[in-house]
Coordinates of C-alpha atoms in Angstrom, one line a residue:
Chain A
M1 CA 28.8 17.4 -8.7
K2 CA 27.8 18.2 -12.3
T3 CA 25.7 15.0 -12.7
L4 CA 24.1 15.6 -9.4
F5 CA 23.1 19.1 -10.6
R6 CA 21.8 17.7 -13.8
E7 CA 19.6 15.1 -11.9
F8 CA 18.4 18.1 -10.0
A9 CA 17.7 20.4 -13.1
K10 CA 16.0 17.9 -15.3
G11 CA 13.0 17.8 -13.4
I12 CA 12.3 21.4 -13.7
I13 CA 12.1 21.8 -17.4
R14 CA 13.2 19.1 -19.6
E15 CA 11.4 16.3 -17.9
N16 CA 8.7 18.2 -15.9
P17 CA 6.4 15.8 -14.3
T18 CA 3.2 17.7 -15.2
F19 CA 3.7 19.2 -18.6
V20 CA 6.1 16.8 -20.3
L21 CA 5.6 13.6 -18.6
A22 CA 1.8 14.3 -17.9
L23 CA 1.9 12.5 -14.5
G24 CA 0.0 13.2 -11.4
L25 CA -2.7 15.4 -13.1
C26 CA -5.5 14.5 -10.8
P27 CA -4.0 16.5 -7.6
T28 CA -2.6 19.2 -10.0
L29 CA -6.4 20.1 -11.4
A30 CA -8.1 19.8 -8.0
V31 CA -6.0 21.8 -5.7
S32 CA -5.0 24.4 -8.3
V33 CA -8.0 26.9 -7.5
S34 CA -5.7 29.2 -5.4
V35 CA -2.0 29.7 -5.3
S36 CA -1.7 29.2 -1.6
N37 CA -3.3 25.9 -2.1
A38 CA -1.1 25.0 -4.8
I39 CA 1.9 25.9 -2.8
G40 CA 0.8 23.6 0.1
M41 CA 0.1 20.8 -2.1
G42 CA 3.5 21.2 -3.7
C43 CA 5.3 21.3 -0.6
A44 CA 3.5 18.3 0.8
S45 CA 4.1 16.2 -2.4
T46 CA 7.8 17.4 -2.6
F47 CA 8.4 16.0 1.0
V48 CA 6.7 12.5 0.0
I49 CA 8.8 12.4 -3.2
V50 CA 12.1 13.3 -1.8
F51 CA 12.0 11.1 1.3
S52 CA 10.4 8.2 -0.5
N53 CA 13.0 8.3 -3.1
I54 CA 15.7 8.2 -0.3
M55 CA 14.1 5.2 1.5
V56 CA 13.8 3.3 -1.8
A57 CA 17.2 4.0 -2.9
S58 CA 18.5 2.8 0.4
I59 CA 16.5 -0.4 0.9
K60 CA 16.7 -1.3 -3.0
K61 CA 19.0 -4.1 -2.4
T62 CA 16.8 -6.0 0.0
I63 CA 13.6 -5.7 -1.7
P64 CA 12.8 -8.8 -3.7
D65 CA 12.0 -7.8 -7.5
K66 CA 8.9 -9.5 -7.5
I67 CA 7.1 -7.6 -4.7
R68 CA 8.9 -4.3 -5.3
I69 CA 5.8 -2.4 -6.2
P70 CA 3.8 -3.2 -2.9
C71 CA 7.0 -2.4 -1.1
F72 CA 7.4 1.1 -2.6
I73 CA 3.7 1.8 -1.9
V74 CA 4.1 1.1 1.7
V75 CA 7.2 3.3 1.8
I76 CA 5.1 5.8 0.0
A77 CA 2.1 5.7 2.1
T78 CA 4.1 5.9 5.3
F79 CA 5.6 9.3 4.3
V80 CA 2.0 10.3 3.3
T81 CA 0.7 9.5 6.7
I82 CA 3.2 11.5 8.3
T83 CA 2.6 14.5 6.0
E84 CA -1.1 14.1 6.8
M85 CA -0.6 14.2 10.4
A86 CA 1.6 17.1 10.3
L87 CA -0.7 19.1 8.1
K88 CA -3.6 18.3 10.5
A89 CA -1.5 19.3 13.5
Y90 CA 0.2 22.5 12.3
F91 CA -2.0 23.8 9.2
P92 CA -5.7 22.9 9.8
P93 CA -7.0 25.4 7.3
L94 CA -4.7 24.1 4.6
N95 CA -5.5 20.4 5.5
R96 CA -9.3 21.3 5.2
A97 CA -8.7 23.2 1.9
L98 CA -6.8 20.1 0.4
G99 CA -9.4 17.6 1.9
I100 CA -9.0 14.1 0.3
Y101 CA -6.3 15.0 -1.9
V102 CA -3.8 14.6 0.9
P103 CA -4.2 11.0 1.2
L104 CA -4.4 10.7 -2.2
I105 CA -0.6 11.6 -2.8
V106 CA -0.2 7.8 -2.5
V107 CA -1.7 7.1 -5.6
N108 CA 0.0 10.4 -7.3
C109 CA 1.9 8.5 -10.3
I110 CA 4.9 10.9 -9.8
V111 CA 5.7 9.4 -6.6
L112 CA 5.7 5.8 -7.5
G113 CA 6.9 6.8 -11.1
R114 CA 10.2 8.0 -9.6
A115 CA 10.6 5.4 -7.2
E116 CA 10.3 2.7 -9.8
A117 CA 12.1 4.8 -12.7
F118 CA 15.0 6.4 -10.7
A119 CA 15.4 5.6 -7.1
S120 CA 15.3 1.8 -7.6
K121 CA 18.3 1.9 -10.0
N122 CA 20.4 4.8 -8.6
R123 CA 22.3 5.9 -5.4
V124 CA 20.9 7.6 -2.6
I125 CA 22.3 11.1 -3.1
A126 CA 21.3 11.1 -6.8
S127 CA 18.0 9.8 -5.9
L128 CA 17.7 12.7 -3.3
F129 CA 18.6 15.4 -5.9
D130 CA 16.2 13.8 -8.5
G131 CA 13.6 13.7 -5.8
I132 CA 14.1 17.6 -5.0
G133 CA 14.0 18.6 -8.7
M134 CA 11.0 16.6 -9.4
G135 CA 9.2 18.2 -6.5
I136 CA 10.1 21.6 -7.5
G137 CA 9.0 20.8 -10.9
F138 CA 5.9 19.8 -9.7
T139 CA 5.3 22.6 -7.5
L140 CA 6.3 25.1 -10.1
A141 CA 3.7 23.6 -12.6
L142 CA 1.0 23.7 -9.8
I143 CA 1.9 27.5 -9.0
L144 CA 1.7 28.3 -12.9
I145 CA -1.7 26.8 -13.2
S146 CA -3.1 28.1 -10.0
A147 CA -1.9 31.5 -10.8
I148 CA -3.7 31.5 -14.2
R149 CA -6.7 30.2 -12.8
E150 CA -6.7 32.6 -9.5
M151 CA -6.3 35.4 -11.8
L152 CA -8.8 34.6 -14.4
G153 CA -11.4 33.0 -12.0
A154 CA -11.3 35.4 -9.1
G155 CA -9.2 38.3 -10.3
K156 CA -7.0 37.6 -7.5
L157 CA -3.5 36.5 -6.5
F158 CA -2.6 35.2 -2.9
G159 CA -6.1 36.5 -2.1
L160 CA -5.3 40.1 -3.2
T161 CA -7.1 41.8 -6.0
V162 CA -4.9 42.2 -9.1
F163 CA -7.1 44.0 -11.6
P164 CA -9.5 46.2 -10.0
G165 CA -12.9 46.4 -12.1
F166 CA -12.1 43.0 -13.7
E167 CA -15.1 41.0 -14.1
P168 CA -14.0 37.5 -13.2
A169 CA -14.6 34.5 -15.5
L170 CA -16.2 32.1 -12.8
A171 CA -15.9 29.3 -14.9
I172 CA -12.3 29.0 -14.7
G173 CA -12.3 28.7 -11.0
M174 CA -14.8 25.7 -11.4
P175 CA -13.5 22.2 -12.5
S176 CA -14.1 23.0 -16.1
G177 CA -11.7 25.7 -16.1
A178 CA -9.0 23.6 -14.5
L179 CA -9.4 21.0 -17.4
L180 CA -9.5 23.6 -20.1
I181 CA -6.3 25.5 -18.6
I182 CA -4.2 22.2 -18.5
G183 CA -5.3 21.1 -21.9
L184 CA -4.1 24.4 -23.5
L185 CA -1.0 24.3 -21.5
L186 CA 0.0 20.9 -22.2
G187 CA -0.7 22.1 -26.2
F188 CA 1.4 25.0 -25.6
F189 CA 4.4 23.0 -24.1
N190 CA 4.0 20.4 -27.0
M191 CA 4.3 23.2 -29.6
L192 CA 7.5 24.5 -27.6
K193 CA 9.0 20.9 -27.7
E194 CA 8.1 20.9 -31.4
R195 CA 9.9 24.1 -32.1
A196 CA 13.0 23.1 -30.2
K197 CA 13.4 20.0 -32.3
Chain B
M1 CA -31.7 4.8 6.3
N2 CA -34.3 6.5 4.0
A3 CA -34.7 6.5 0.3
T4 CA -34.0 10.2 -0.1
Q5 CA -30.4 9.8 1.0
F6 CA -30.1 7.0 -1.7
L7 CA -31.4 9.3 -4.2
V8 CA -28.9 12.0 -3.1
I9 CA -25.9 9.7 -3.3
F10 CA -26.8 8.3 -6.5
I11 CA -27.5 11.9 -8.3
S12 CA -24.7 13.7 -6.6
N13 CA -22.0 11.0 -7.3
I14 CA -23.0 10.4 -10.8
F15 CA -24.0 13.9 -12.2
I16 CA -23.3 16.7 -9.5
Y17 CA -19.9 15.5 -8.1
N18 CA -18.8 13.2 -11.1
V19 CA -15.8 11.4 -10.1
I20 CA -13.9 12.6 -13.2
L21 CA -15.4 15.8 -14.3
S22 CA -15.8 17.4 -11.1
R23 CA -13.6 15.6 -8.5
F24 CA -10.7 14.7 -10.7
L25 CA -10.1 11.3 -9.7
G26 CA -8.9 8.7 -12.2
L27 CA -8.1 11.2 -14.7
C28 CA -4.9 9.4 -15.9
S29 CA -6.9 6.4 -17.1
F30 CA -9.7 8.5 -18.3
I31 CA -7.6 10.4 -20.8
A32 CA -5.1 7.4 -21.7
I33 CA -7.8 4.7 -22.3
S34 CA -10.9 6.8 -23.8
K35 CA -9.5 6.6 -27.4
E36 CA -12.0 3.7 -28.1
T37 CA -15.2 2.5 -26.8
K38 CA -14.4 -1.0 -26.1
P39 CA -11.4 -0.7 -24.0
A40 CA -13.2 2.2 -22.3
L41 CA -16.1 -0.1 -21.4
A42 CA -13.7 -2.8 -20.1
M43 CA -12.1 -0.5 -17.9
S44 CA -15.3 1.3 -16.7
F45 CA -16.8 -2.3 -15.6
A46 CA -13.4 -3.2 -13.9
V47 CA -13.5 0.1 -11.9
L48 CA -17.2 -0.3 -11.4
F49 CA -16.6 -3.7 -9.6
V50 CA -13.6 -2.6 -7.7
T51 CA -14.9 0.6 -6.4
T52 CA -18.0 -1.2 -5.0
M53 CA -16.0 -4.0 -3.6
S54 CA -13.3 -2.1 -2.2
S55 CA -15.7 0.4 -0.5
V56 CA -17.2 -2.8 1.5
I57 CA -13.7 -4.0 2.5
T58 CA -12.3 -0.7 3.4
W59 CA -15.5 -0.1 5.7
A60 CA -15.0 -3.3 7.5
I61 CA -11.3 -2.5 7.9
Y62 CA -12.3 0.9 9.1
R63 CA -15.2 -0.2 11.6
F64 CA -13.9 -3.3 13.0
L65 CA -9.9 -2.7 13.0
L66 CA -9.0 1.0 12.8
I67 CA -11.7 2.5 15.2
P68 CA -11.6 0.0 18.0
F69 CA -8.1 0.0 18.2
D70 CA -8.1 3.9 17.7
M71 CA -5.6 3.7 14.9
T72 CA -7.5 5.8 12.3
Y73 CA -4.3 7.6 11.4
L74 CA -3.5 4.4 9.5
R75 CA -6.3 4.8 7.2
T76 CA -4.2 5.6 4.0
I77 CA -1.7 2.9 4.3
S78 CA -4.2 0.2 5.2
F79 CA -6.6 1.0 2.6
I80 CA -4.0 1.3 -0.2
L81 CA -2.5 -2.1 0.8
V82 CA -5.9 -3.6 1.0
I83 CA -7.0 -2.4 -2.2
A84 CA -3.7 -3.5 -4.1
A85 CA -4.1 -7.0 -2.6
F86 CA -7.7 -7.3 -3.5
V87 CA -7.1 -6.4 -6.9
Q88 CA -4.3 -8.8 -7.3
L89 CA -6.7 -11.6 -5.8
V90 CA -9.5 -10.6 -8.2
E91 CA -7.1 -10.7 -11.1
M92 CA -5.8 -14.3 -10.2
V93 CA -9.3 -15.5 -9.7
I94 CA -10.9 -14.2 -12.9
R95 CA -7.7 -15.5 -14.8
K96 CA -8.3 -19.0 -13.5
A97 CA -12.2 -19.0 -13.4
A98 CA -13.0 -17.0 -16.4
P99 CA -10.5 -16.5 -19.1
A100 CA -12.9 -14.9 -21.5
L101 CA -13.6 -12.1 -19.0
Y102 CA -9.8 -12.0 -18.2
R103 CA -9.3 -11.3 -21.8
F104 CA -12.0 -8.7 -21.9
F105 CA -10.3 -6.7 -18.9
G106 CA -6.9 -7.5 -20.2
I107 CA -4.2 -5.0 -18.6
Y108 CA -6.8 -2.6 -17.1
L109 CA -7.6 -4.6 -14.0
P110 CA -4.0 -4.3 -12.5
L111 CA -3.9 -0.7 -13.4
I112 CA -6.8 0.0 -11.2
T113 CA -4.6 -0.2 -8.2
C114 CA -3.1 3.2 -8.8
N115 CA -6.2 4.5 -9.8
C116 CA -7.2 7.5 -7.5
A117 CA -10.9 6.9 -7.8
V118 CA -10.7 3.6 -5.8
L119 CA -8.7 4.9 -2.9
G120 CA -10.8 8.4 -3.2
V121 CA -14.1 6.8 -2.7
A122 CA -12.7 4.7 0.5
V123 CA -11.4 8.0 2.0
L124 CA -14.9 9.9 1.0
N125 CA -16.9 7.3 2.5
T126 CA -14.9 7.2 5.9
D127 CA -15.3 11.0 5.9
M128 CA -18.8 11.1 5.2
F129 CA -20.5 8.0 6.8
F130 CA -18.7 7.6 9.9
G131 CA -20.2 10.5 12.1
A132 CA -21.7 9.5 15.5
E133 CA -25.3 10.1 14.2
T134 CA -25.2 7.4 11.4
P135 CA -25.8 3.7 12.6
A136 CA -23.5 0.9 11.6
L137 CA -25.9 -1.0 9.1
A138 CA -27.0 2.6 7.4
S139 CA -23.1 3.5 7.0
F140 CA -22.4 0.2 5.5
V141 CA -25.2 0.4 2.8
Y142 CA -24.4 3.9 2.2
S143 CA -20.6 3.2 1.7
A144 CA -21.2 0.3 -0.7
F145 CA -24.2 2.3 -2.7
Q146 CA -21.5 5.5 -2.9
G147 CA -18.8 2.9 -4.2
F148 CA -21.2 1.8 -6.8
C149 CA -22.4 5.1 -7.8
V150 CA -18.8 6.4 -8.1
G151 CA -18.3 3.5 -10.4
L152 CA -21.4 4.5 -12.6
G153 CA -20.2 7.9 -12.7
Y154 CA -16.8 6.9 -14.1
M155 CA -18.6 4.7 -16.4
L156 CA -21.0 7.4 -17.9
A157 CA -17.9 10.0 -18.3
M158 CA -15.9 7.3 -20.0
L159 CA -18.5 6.2 -22.5
L160 CA -19.4 9.8 -23.6
M161 CA -15.5 10.8 -23.8
S162 CA -14.7 7.4 -25.8
A163 CA -17.6 8.1 -28.2
I164 CA -16.5 11.7 -28.8
R165 CA -12.9 10.8 -29.4
E166 CA -13.8 8.2 -32.0
R167 CA -15.3 10.9 -33.9
L168 CA -12.3 13.0 -33.3
E169 CA -10.1 10.4 -35.2
T170 CA -11.1 12.0 -38.4
C171 CA -10.8 15.8 -37.5
D172 CA -7.8 17.9 -38.6
I173 CA -6.4 18.8 -35.2
P174 CA -3.2 20.9 -34.8
K175 CA -0.3 18.7 -34.0
A176 CA 0.5 20.3 -30.9
M177 CA -2.9 19.8 -29.5
K178 CA -3.4 16.1 -30.5
D179 CA -4.1 13.3 -27.9
F180 CA -3.8 14.5 -24.3
P181 CA -4.5 18.3 -24.8
I182 CA -7.4 17.9 -27.0
G183 CA -8.7 15.4 -24.7
F184 CA -8.5 17.7 -21.6
V185 CA -10.2 20.4 -23.6
I186 CA -13.1 18.1 -24.6
A187 CA -13.4 17.0 -21.1
S188 CA -13.6 20.9 -20.0
I189 CA -16.5 21.2 -22.3
M190 CA -18.2 18.1 -20.8
S191 CA -17.5 19.3 -17.4
M192 CA -19.1 22.5 -18.2
A193 CA -22.3 20.7 -19.3
F194 CA -22.1 18.7 -16.1
M195 CA -21.9 22.0 -14.2
G196 CA -25.8 22.4 -15.1
F197 CA -26.6 19.7 -12.5
N198 CA -25.4 21.8 -9.9
G199 CA -28.8 23.6 -9.6
F200 CA -30.2 20.2 -8.3
R201 CA -31.2 21.0 -4.6
F202 CA -32.8 18.3 -2.1

């Protein structure tokens, strides 16, 4: 039980996929304009990570070693397609807001990275917890970035005004703001890591 | 098909919606490989080639397989597989036919499979050029041209970035900001400069 909890907890802070491993940055930057988009993207990615981890862990013995990467990609693409169809059917506004970044979850390095580095070597239950932890870590990172961007770039949070009379810095809501915020946050987390040593 | 449309695709993909600085596709390779100009150039040529060719291939898949059989929901899975297989094939051909070119590309060619720019441009093409009003030939030419222009945009950003980062080697940067973080800050400033192109209206 204890090890399972460790697998779960490591993804959130110690091996956070975004800030520590610097994986899957493309969707992180693109959808972090508003917190609600970020949560949608985080949930969609978590779903894909968890189920592809389970699937890969359960079929790892039957996959020949040489073609394992294409096999993983097929598994991942299947779950991404399920997510895409579900989003289209039940959350059309979110689907429109996320746009092409929903199919692009396939090439998110976090998903393939977890399949290759963890699920293909561990048991199903451990992979399930690893997937949930990584998914939540990714979602939290997205929420952090998007909260900063939405507050500074639009003066709002979840579409509600936070600081009345605050003149929003439009550039933060633009692509350049996303790059700036992620750069500074990565630097900040590096500094924390140095301190902790 | 008209000339204005080509100009629009050209300008918007290279400058206004630059694949890296505005659409955030292919960021991982952009930050990881832009430390020196030579590998950056090799990677950009590989991306340029693959985006163009995969635009052509995915157009054919979409037009002749997925639409007639009403299976457009299989877009993601079929595109990524075809791209992966294509990149593998190109790698094998180049290794056999042109060893010098193979050494130039090095490890960057296989890496492209997981570059979101390639899948991204294929998905964008199907979203943009498969409306009822676009004739088949035009949609084919636009798709291929868009793939090419996205590759060019990638190359432009990559070359600018690697040139800046080569100079940066001699600068005194705080330890925590080295490599990735400072790379993102520079990319942010470049992106701000590219925002100036937003004023273009056609």
